[in-house]
Coordinates of C-alpha atoms and ligand atoms in Angstrom, one line a residue:
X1 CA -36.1 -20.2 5.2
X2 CA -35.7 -20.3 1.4
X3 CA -36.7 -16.5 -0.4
X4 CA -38.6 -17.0 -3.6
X5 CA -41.2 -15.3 -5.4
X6 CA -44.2 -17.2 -4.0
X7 CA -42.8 -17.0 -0.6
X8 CA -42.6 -13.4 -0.9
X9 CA -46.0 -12.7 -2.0
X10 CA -47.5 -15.3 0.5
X11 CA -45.7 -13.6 3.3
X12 CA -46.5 -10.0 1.6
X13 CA -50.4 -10.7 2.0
X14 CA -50.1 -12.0 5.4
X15 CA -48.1 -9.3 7.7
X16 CA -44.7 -10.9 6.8
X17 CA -45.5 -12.6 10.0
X18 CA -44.4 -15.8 9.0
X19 CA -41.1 -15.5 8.5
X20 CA -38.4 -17.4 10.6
X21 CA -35.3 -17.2 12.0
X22 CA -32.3 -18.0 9.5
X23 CA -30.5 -20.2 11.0
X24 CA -30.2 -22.0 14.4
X25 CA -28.8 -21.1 17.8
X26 CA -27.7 -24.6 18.9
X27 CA -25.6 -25.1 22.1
X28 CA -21.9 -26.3 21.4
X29 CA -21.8 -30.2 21.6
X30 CA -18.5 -31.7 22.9
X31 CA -16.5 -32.6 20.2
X32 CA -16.3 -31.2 16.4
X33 CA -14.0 -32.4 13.2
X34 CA -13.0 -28.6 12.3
X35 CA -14.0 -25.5 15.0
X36 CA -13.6 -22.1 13.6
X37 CA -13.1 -19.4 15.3
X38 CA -14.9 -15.8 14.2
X39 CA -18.0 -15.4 12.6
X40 CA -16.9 -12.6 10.3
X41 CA -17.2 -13.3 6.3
X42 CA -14.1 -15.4 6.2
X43 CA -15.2 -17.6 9.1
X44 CA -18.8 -17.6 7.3
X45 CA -17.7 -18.7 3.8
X46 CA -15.2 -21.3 5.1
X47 CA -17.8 -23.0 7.3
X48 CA -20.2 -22.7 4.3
X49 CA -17.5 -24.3 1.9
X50 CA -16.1 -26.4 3.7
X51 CA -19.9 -28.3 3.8
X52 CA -20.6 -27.6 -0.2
X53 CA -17.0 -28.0 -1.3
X54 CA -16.2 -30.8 1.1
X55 CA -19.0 -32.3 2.8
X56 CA -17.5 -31.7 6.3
X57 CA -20.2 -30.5 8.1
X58 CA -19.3 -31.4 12.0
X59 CA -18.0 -28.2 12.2
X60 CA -18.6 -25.3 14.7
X61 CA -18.0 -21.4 14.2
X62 CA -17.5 -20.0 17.4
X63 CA -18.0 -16.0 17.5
X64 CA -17.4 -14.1 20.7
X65 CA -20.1 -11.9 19.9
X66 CA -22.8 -11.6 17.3
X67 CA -22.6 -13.1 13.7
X68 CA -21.1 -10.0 11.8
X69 CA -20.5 -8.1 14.3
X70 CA -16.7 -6.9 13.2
X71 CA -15.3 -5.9 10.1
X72 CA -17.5 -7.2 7.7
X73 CA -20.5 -5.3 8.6
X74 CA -18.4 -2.3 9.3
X75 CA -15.9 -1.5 5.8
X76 CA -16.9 0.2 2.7
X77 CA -18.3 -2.4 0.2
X78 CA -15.7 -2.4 -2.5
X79 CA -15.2 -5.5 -4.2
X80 CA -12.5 -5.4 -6.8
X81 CA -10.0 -7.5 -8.9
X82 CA -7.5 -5.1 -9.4
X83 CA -4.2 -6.1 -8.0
X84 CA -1.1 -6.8 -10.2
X85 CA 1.5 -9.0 -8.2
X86 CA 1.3 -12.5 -8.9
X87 CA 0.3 -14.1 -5.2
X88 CA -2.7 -11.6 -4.9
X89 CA -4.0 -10.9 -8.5
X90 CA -5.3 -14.9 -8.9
X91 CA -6.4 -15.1 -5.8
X92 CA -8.6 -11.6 -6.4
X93 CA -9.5 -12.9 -9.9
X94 CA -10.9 -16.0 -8.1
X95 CA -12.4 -14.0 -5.4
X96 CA -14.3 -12.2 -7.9
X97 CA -15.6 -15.1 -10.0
X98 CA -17.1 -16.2 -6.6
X99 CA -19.2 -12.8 -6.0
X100 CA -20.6 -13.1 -9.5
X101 CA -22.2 -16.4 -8.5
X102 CA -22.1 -15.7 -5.4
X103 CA -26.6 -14.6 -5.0
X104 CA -27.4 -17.8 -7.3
X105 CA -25.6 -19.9 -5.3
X106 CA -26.7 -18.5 -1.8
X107 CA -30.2 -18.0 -2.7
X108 CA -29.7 -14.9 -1.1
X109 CA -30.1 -10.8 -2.4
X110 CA -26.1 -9.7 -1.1
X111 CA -27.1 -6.6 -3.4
X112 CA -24.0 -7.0 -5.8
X113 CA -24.0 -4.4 -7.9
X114 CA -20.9 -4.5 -10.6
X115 CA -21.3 -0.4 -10.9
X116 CA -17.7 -0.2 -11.8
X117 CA -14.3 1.6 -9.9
X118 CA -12.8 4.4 -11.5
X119 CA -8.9 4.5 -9.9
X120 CA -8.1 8.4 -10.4
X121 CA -4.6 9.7 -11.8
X122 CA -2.9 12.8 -11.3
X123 CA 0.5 12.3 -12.7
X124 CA 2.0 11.0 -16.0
X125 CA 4.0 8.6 -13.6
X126 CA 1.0 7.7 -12.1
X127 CA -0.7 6.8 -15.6
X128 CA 2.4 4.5 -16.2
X129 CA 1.7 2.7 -13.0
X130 CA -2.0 2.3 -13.8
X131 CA -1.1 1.5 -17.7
X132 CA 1.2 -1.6 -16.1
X133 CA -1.3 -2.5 -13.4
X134 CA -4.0 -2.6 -16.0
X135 CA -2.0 -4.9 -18.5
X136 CA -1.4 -7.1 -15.9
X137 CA -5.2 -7.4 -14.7
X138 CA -5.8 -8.1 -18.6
X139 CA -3.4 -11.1 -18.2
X140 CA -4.8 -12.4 -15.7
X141 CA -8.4 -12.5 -17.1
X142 CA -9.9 -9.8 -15.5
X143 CA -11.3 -6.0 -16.9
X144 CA -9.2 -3.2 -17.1
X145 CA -9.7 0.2 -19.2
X146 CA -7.5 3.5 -19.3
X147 CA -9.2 6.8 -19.5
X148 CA -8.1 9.5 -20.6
X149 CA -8.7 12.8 -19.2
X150 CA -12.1 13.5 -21.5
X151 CA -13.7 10.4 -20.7
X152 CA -13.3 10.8 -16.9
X153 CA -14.4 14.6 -17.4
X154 CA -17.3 13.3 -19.3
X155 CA -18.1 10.2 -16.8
X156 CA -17.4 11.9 -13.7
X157 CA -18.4 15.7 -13.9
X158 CA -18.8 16.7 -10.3
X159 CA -14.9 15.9 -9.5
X160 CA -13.2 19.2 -9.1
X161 CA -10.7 18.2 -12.7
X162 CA -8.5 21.5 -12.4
X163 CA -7.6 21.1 -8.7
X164 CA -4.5 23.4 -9.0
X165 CA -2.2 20.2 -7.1
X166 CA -4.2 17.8 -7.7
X167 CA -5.8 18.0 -11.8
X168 CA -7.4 14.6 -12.9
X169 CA -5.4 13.8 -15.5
X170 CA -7.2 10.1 -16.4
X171 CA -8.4 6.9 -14.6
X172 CA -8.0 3.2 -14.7
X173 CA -11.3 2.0 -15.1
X174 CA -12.4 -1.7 -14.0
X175 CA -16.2 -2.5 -15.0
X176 CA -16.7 -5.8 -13.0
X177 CA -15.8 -3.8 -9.8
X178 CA -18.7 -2.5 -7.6
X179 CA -19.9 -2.9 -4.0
X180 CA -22.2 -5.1 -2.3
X181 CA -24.6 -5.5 1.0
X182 CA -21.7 -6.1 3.5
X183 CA -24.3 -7.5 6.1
X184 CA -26.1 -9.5 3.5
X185 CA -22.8 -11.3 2.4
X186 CA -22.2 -12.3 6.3
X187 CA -25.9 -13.5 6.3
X188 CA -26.2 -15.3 3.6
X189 CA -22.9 -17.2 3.9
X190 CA -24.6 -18.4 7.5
X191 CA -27.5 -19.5 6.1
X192 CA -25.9 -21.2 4.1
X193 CA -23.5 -23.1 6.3
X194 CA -26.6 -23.5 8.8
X195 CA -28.6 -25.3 6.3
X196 CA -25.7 -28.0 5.6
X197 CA -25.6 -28.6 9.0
X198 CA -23.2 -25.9 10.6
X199 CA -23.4 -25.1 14.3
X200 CA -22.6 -21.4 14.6
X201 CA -22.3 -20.4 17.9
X202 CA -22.8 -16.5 18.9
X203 CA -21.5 -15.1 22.3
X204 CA -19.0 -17.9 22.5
X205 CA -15.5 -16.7 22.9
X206 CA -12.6 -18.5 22.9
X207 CA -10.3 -18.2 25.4
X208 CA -7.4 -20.7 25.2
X209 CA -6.2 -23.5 22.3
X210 CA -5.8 -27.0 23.6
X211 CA -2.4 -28.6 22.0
X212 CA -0.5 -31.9 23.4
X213 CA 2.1 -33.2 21.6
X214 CA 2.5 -30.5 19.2
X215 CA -1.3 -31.2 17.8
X216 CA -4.2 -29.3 18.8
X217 CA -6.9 -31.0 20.3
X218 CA -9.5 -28.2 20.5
X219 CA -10.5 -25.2 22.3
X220 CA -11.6 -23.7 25.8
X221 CA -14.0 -21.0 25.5
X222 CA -16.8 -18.8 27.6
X223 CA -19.2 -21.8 27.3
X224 CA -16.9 -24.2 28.2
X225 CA -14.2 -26.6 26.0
X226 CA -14.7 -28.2 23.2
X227 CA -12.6 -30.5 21.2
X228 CA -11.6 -30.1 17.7
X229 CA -9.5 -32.5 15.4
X230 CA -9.0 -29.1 13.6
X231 CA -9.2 -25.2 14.2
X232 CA -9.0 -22.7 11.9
X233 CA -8.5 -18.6 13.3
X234 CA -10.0 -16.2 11.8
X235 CA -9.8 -13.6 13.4
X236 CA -9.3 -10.7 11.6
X237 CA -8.1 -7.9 13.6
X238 CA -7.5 -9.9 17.0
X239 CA -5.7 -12.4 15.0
X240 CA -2.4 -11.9 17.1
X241 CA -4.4 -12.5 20.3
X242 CA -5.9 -15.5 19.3
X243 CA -2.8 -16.9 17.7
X244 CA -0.8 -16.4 20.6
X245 CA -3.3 -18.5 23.3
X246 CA -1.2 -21.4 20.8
X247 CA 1.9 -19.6 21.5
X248 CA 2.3 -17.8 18.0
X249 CA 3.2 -14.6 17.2
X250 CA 2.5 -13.0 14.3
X251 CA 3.9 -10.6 11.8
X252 CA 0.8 -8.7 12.4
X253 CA -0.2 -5.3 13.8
X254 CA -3.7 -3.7 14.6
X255 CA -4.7 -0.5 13.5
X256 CA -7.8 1.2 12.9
X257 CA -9.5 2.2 9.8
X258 CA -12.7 4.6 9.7
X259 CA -15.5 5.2 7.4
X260 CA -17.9 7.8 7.2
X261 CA -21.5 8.0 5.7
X262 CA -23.4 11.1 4.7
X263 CA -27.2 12.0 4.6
X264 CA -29.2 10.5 2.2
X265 CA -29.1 12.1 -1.3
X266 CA -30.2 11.8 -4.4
X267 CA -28.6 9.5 -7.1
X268 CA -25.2 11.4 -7.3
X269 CA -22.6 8.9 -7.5
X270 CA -23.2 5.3 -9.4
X271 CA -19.9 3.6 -9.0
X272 CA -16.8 4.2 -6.8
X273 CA -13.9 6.4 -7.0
X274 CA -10.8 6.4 -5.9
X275 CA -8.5 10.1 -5.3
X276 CA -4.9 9.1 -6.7
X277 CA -3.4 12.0 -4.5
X278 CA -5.3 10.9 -1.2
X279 CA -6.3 8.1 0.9
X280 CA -10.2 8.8 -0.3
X281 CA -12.4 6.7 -1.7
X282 CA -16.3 7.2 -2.7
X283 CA -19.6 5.1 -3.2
X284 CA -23.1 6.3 -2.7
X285 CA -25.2 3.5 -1.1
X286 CA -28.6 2.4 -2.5
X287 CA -30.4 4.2 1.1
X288 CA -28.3 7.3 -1.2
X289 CA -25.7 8.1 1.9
X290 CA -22.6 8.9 0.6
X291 CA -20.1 6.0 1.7
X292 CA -16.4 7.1 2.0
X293 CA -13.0 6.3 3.7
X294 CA -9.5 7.0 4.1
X295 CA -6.5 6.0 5.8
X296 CA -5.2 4.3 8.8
X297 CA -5.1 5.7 12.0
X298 CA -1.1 5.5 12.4
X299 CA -0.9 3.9 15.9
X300 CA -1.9 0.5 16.6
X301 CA -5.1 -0.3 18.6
X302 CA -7.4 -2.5 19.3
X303 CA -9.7 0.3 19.8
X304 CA -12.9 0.1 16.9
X305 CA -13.6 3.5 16.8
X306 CA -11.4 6.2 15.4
X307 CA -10.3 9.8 15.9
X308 CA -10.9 13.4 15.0
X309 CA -7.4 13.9 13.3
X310 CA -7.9 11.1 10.5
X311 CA -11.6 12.4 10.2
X312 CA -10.4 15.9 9.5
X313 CA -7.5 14.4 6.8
X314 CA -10.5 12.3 5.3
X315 CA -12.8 15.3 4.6
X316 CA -10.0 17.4 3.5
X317 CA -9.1 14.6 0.8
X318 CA -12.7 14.8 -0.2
X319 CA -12.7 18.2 -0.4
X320 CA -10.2 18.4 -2.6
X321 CA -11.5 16.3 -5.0
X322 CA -15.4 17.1 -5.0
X323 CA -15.8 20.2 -3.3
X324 CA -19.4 20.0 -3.2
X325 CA -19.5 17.4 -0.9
X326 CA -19.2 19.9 1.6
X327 CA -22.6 20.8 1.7
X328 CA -23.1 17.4 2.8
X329 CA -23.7 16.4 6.3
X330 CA -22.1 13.3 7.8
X331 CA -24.5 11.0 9.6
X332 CA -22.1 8.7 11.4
X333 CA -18.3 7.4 11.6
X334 CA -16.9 4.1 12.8
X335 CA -13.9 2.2 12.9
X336 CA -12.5 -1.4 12.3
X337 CA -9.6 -3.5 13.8
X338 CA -7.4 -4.1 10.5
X339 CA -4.9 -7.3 10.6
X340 CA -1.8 -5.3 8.7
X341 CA 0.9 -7.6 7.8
X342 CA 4.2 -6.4 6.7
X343 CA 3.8 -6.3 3.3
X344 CA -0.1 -6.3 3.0
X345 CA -1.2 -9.2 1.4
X346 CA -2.7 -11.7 3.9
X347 CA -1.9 -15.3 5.1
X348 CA -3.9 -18.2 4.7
X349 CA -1.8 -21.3 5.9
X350 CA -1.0 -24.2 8.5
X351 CA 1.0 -23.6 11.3
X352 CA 3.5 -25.5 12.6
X353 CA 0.9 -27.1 15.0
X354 CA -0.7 -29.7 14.0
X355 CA -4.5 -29.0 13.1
X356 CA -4.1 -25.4 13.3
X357 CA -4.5 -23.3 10.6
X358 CA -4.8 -19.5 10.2
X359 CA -6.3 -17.1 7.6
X360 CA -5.3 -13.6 8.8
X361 CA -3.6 -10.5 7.4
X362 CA -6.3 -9.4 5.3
X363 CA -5.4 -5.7 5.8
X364 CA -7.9 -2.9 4.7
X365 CA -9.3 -5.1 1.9
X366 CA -10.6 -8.4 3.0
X367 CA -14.3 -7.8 2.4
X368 CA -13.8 -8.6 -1.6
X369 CA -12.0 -11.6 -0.5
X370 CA -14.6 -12.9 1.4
X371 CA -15.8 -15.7 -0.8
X372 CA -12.2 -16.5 -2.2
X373 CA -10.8 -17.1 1.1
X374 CA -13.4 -19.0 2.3
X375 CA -13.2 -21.2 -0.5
X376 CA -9.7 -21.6 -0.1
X377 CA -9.3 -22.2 3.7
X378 CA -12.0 -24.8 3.3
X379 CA -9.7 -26.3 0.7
X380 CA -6.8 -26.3 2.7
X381 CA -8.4 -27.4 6.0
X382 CA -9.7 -30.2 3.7
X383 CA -7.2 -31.4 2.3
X384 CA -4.4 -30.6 3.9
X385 CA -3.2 -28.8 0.5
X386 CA -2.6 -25.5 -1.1
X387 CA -5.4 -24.2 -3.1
X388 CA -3.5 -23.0 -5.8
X389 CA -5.1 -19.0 -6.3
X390 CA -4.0 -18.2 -2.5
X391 CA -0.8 -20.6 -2.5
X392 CA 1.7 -17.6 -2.1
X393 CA 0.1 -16.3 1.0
X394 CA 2.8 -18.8 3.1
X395 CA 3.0 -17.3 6.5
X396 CA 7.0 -18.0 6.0
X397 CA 6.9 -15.7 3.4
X398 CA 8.4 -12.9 5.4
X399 CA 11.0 -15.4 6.7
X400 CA 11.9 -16.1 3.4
X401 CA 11.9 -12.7 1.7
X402 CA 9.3 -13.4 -0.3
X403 CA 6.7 -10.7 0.6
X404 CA 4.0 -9.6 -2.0
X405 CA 4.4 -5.8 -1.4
X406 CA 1.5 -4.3 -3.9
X407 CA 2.0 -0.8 -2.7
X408 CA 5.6 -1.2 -2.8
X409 CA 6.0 0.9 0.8
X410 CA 8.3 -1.6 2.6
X411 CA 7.7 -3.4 6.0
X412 CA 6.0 -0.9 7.8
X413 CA 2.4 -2.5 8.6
X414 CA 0.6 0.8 8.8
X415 CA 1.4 2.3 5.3
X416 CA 0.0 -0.7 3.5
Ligands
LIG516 C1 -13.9 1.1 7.7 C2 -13.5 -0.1 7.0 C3 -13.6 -0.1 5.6 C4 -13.3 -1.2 4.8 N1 -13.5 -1.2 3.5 C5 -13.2 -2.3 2.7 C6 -13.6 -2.3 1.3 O1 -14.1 -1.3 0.8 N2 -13.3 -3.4 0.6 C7 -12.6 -4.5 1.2 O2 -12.4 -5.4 0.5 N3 -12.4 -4.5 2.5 C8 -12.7 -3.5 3.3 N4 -12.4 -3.5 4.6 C9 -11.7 -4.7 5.2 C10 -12.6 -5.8 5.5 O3 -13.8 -5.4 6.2 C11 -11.9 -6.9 6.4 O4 -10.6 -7.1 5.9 C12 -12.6 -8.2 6.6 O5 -14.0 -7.9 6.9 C13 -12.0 -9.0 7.6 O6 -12.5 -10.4 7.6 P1 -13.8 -10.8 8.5 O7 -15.0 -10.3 7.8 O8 -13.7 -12.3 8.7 O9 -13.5 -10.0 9.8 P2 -14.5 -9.8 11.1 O10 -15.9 -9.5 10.6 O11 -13.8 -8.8 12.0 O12 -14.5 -11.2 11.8 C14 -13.7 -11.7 12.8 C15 -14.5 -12.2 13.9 O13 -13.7 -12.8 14.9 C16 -14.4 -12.7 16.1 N5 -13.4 -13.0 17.2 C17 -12.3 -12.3 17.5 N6 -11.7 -13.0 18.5 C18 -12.5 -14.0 18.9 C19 -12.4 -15.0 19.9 N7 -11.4 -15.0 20.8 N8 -13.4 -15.9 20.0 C20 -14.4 -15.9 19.1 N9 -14.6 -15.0 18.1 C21 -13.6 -14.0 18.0 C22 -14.8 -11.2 16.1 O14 -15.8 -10.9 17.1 C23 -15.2 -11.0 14.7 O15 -16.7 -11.1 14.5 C24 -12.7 -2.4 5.5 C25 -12.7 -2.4 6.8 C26 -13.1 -1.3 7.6 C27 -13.1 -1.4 9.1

């Protein structure tokens, strides 16, 4: 099922009754060249990459339950290329390149709308930070603008600029930031990878990893096993469970992150904003809700819902910064199972198995790396090789010392 202008009108003037599934719902066959398991966006775009990039296309993607189902239909939207460390500014640079071609080359509306991030600051410390973070982003290719505190008064004029603490003092501004459909992406990556031949495989969860001889040999799962030359977890927030049915354990823990979406209201907010002095960040969707989010819950879980205490520090950021938004009324809350790594950037590697390879780690900000990763975990299950943007991301990083801290708050997974 292709979308065009024809199609549209055709199905327009006849009930839209004739539209069809987007992809199949084949049983698992016996035997595969690469299994992948989780049908998030990472699992999505590798499957789909792995068939345009590579031409492999006896692949399965084996999702426990449905296709987008975890944290890619549940975060808030933010795509950005905004990070300075060398490690995860290419690969975001890359990442980004992708979701600017991303619709054309899907043939799919992901609603990517470049609206712009404004990155708040509050402190002539912070500004420095931002000054350095924005040369570096320059460097590397990408957009970057510093604001003083006029322009942000004039840009932004329902932020609360004299907060006695908190006073907006300027923001680093990145154009070519912006949001996009989060279930769209997911979809349109399995069409995709459906159409080049892709078995994706819904309510099919994997339950054990087959290894002999320190190679793995595929995969037992609720439908039965299947063999694999090659499997690749991604797995997102139950990364560490999956990894250790091959007897790994990860540097990862689990923690929960919520998000929060108001009534609908009208056109308020037309690009996101982040509060320097909180964990608080704001979009207003295209349906008009208010989008927002915060910090971790501090405990790990494997819980994906959250609790009243962050939901309280939340709205209390947000009232700081735009006090009006009080007279808003939240509509819903959920929560996600984040994959935090010690230092925050994620891992996209082998193992020391044989055929297995994982792409994990992705912390609080995988959704913007959706296509990058996919295109780079293809690569590497490919070819057995490096793709040079996400080469850093070495799982023996940590072993080695060299982490890619970006926050600069040390190991402790939950502050990342
Ligand atoms: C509230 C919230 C806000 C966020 N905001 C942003 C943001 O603004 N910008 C940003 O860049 N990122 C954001 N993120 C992070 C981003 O959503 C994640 O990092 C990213 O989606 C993770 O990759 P994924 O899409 O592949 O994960 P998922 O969608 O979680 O995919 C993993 C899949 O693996 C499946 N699975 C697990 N175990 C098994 C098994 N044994 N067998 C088969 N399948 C299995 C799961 O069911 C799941 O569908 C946010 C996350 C949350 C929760």
């Amino acid at each position: 099922m292709r979308f065009n202008i024809l199609e549209i009108v055709r199905q327009g003037l006849s009930g839209n009754s004739g539209w069809g599934p987007h992809w199949r719902s084949p049983d698992p066959k016996p035997e595969y060249d690469v299994v992948i398991v989780g049908g998030g966006g990472h699992g999505l775009a590798t499957a789909f990459y792995l068939a345009k990039e590579h031409g492999i296309t006896n692949v399965a993607l084996l999702e426990k339950g449905y296709l987008g189902g975890g944290n890619v239909g549940r975060n808030t939207t933010i795509v950005r290329a905004n990070y300075m460390l060398p490690g995860n500014s290419e690969f975001y640079s890359h990442s980004l390149k992708l979701w600017e071609g991303m619709e054309q080359e899907l043939n799919y509306n992901a609603m990517m709308s470049q609206r712009g991030i404004y990155n708040l600051f509050h402190s002539d410390g912070q500004r420095d930070a931002y000054a350095r973070r924005g040369n570096q982003m320059i460097s590397q290719g990408d957009d970057a603008e510093l604001l003083d505190r006029a322009a942000v008064r004039r840009r932004l004029p329902f932020l609360d600029h004299d907060n006695a603490r908190f006073p907006v003092i300027g923001a680093l501004y990145h154009g070519r930031g912006g949001t996009a459909r989060h279930d769209a992406v997911a979809w349109g990556y399995a069409r995709g990878a459906d159409r080049r031949g892709v078995d994706l495989i819904q309510n099919c969860e994997v339950i054990g990893i087959d290894i002999e001889g320190g190679r793995v040999r595929g995969v037992q799962t609720t439908r039965g096993a299947i063999r694999a030359k090659k499997v690749a977890l991604v797995t997102a927030g139950r990364s560490s469970q999956t990894a250790a049915m091959a007897g790994l354990r990860l540097p990862i823990e689990s923690h929960v992150l919520q998000a929060f979406v108001s009534e609908g209201l009208k056109p308020l907010i037309d690009c996101v904003v982040t509060f320097g002095m909180g964990h608080f960040y704001i979009s207003q969707s295209d349906k008009g809700g208010l989008v927002f989010g915060g910090d971790l819950d501090f405990y790990a879980s494997y819980a994906a819902r959250g609790n009243l205490p962050m939901a309280e520090h939340v709205m209390e950021a947000g009232m700081a910064l735009m006090p009006m938004i009080g007279q808003a009324r939240v509509l819903r809350s959920w929560g996600g199972i984040m994959d935090m790594t010690p230092d925050g950037s994620p891992i996209i590697d082998k193992t020391d198995i044989r055929g297995l390879y994982l792409d994990c780690g992705w912390c609080y900000g995988g959704f913007k790396a959706v296509p990058g990763s996919g295109f780079s975990l293809a690569h590497l299950v490919a070819t057995d090789r490096h793709h040079a943007p996400a080469a850093r991301f070495r799982l023996d990083r940590f072993a080695r010392g060299a982490v890619i801290d970006e926050e600069a708050t040390g190991s402790q997974h939950n502050l990342h």
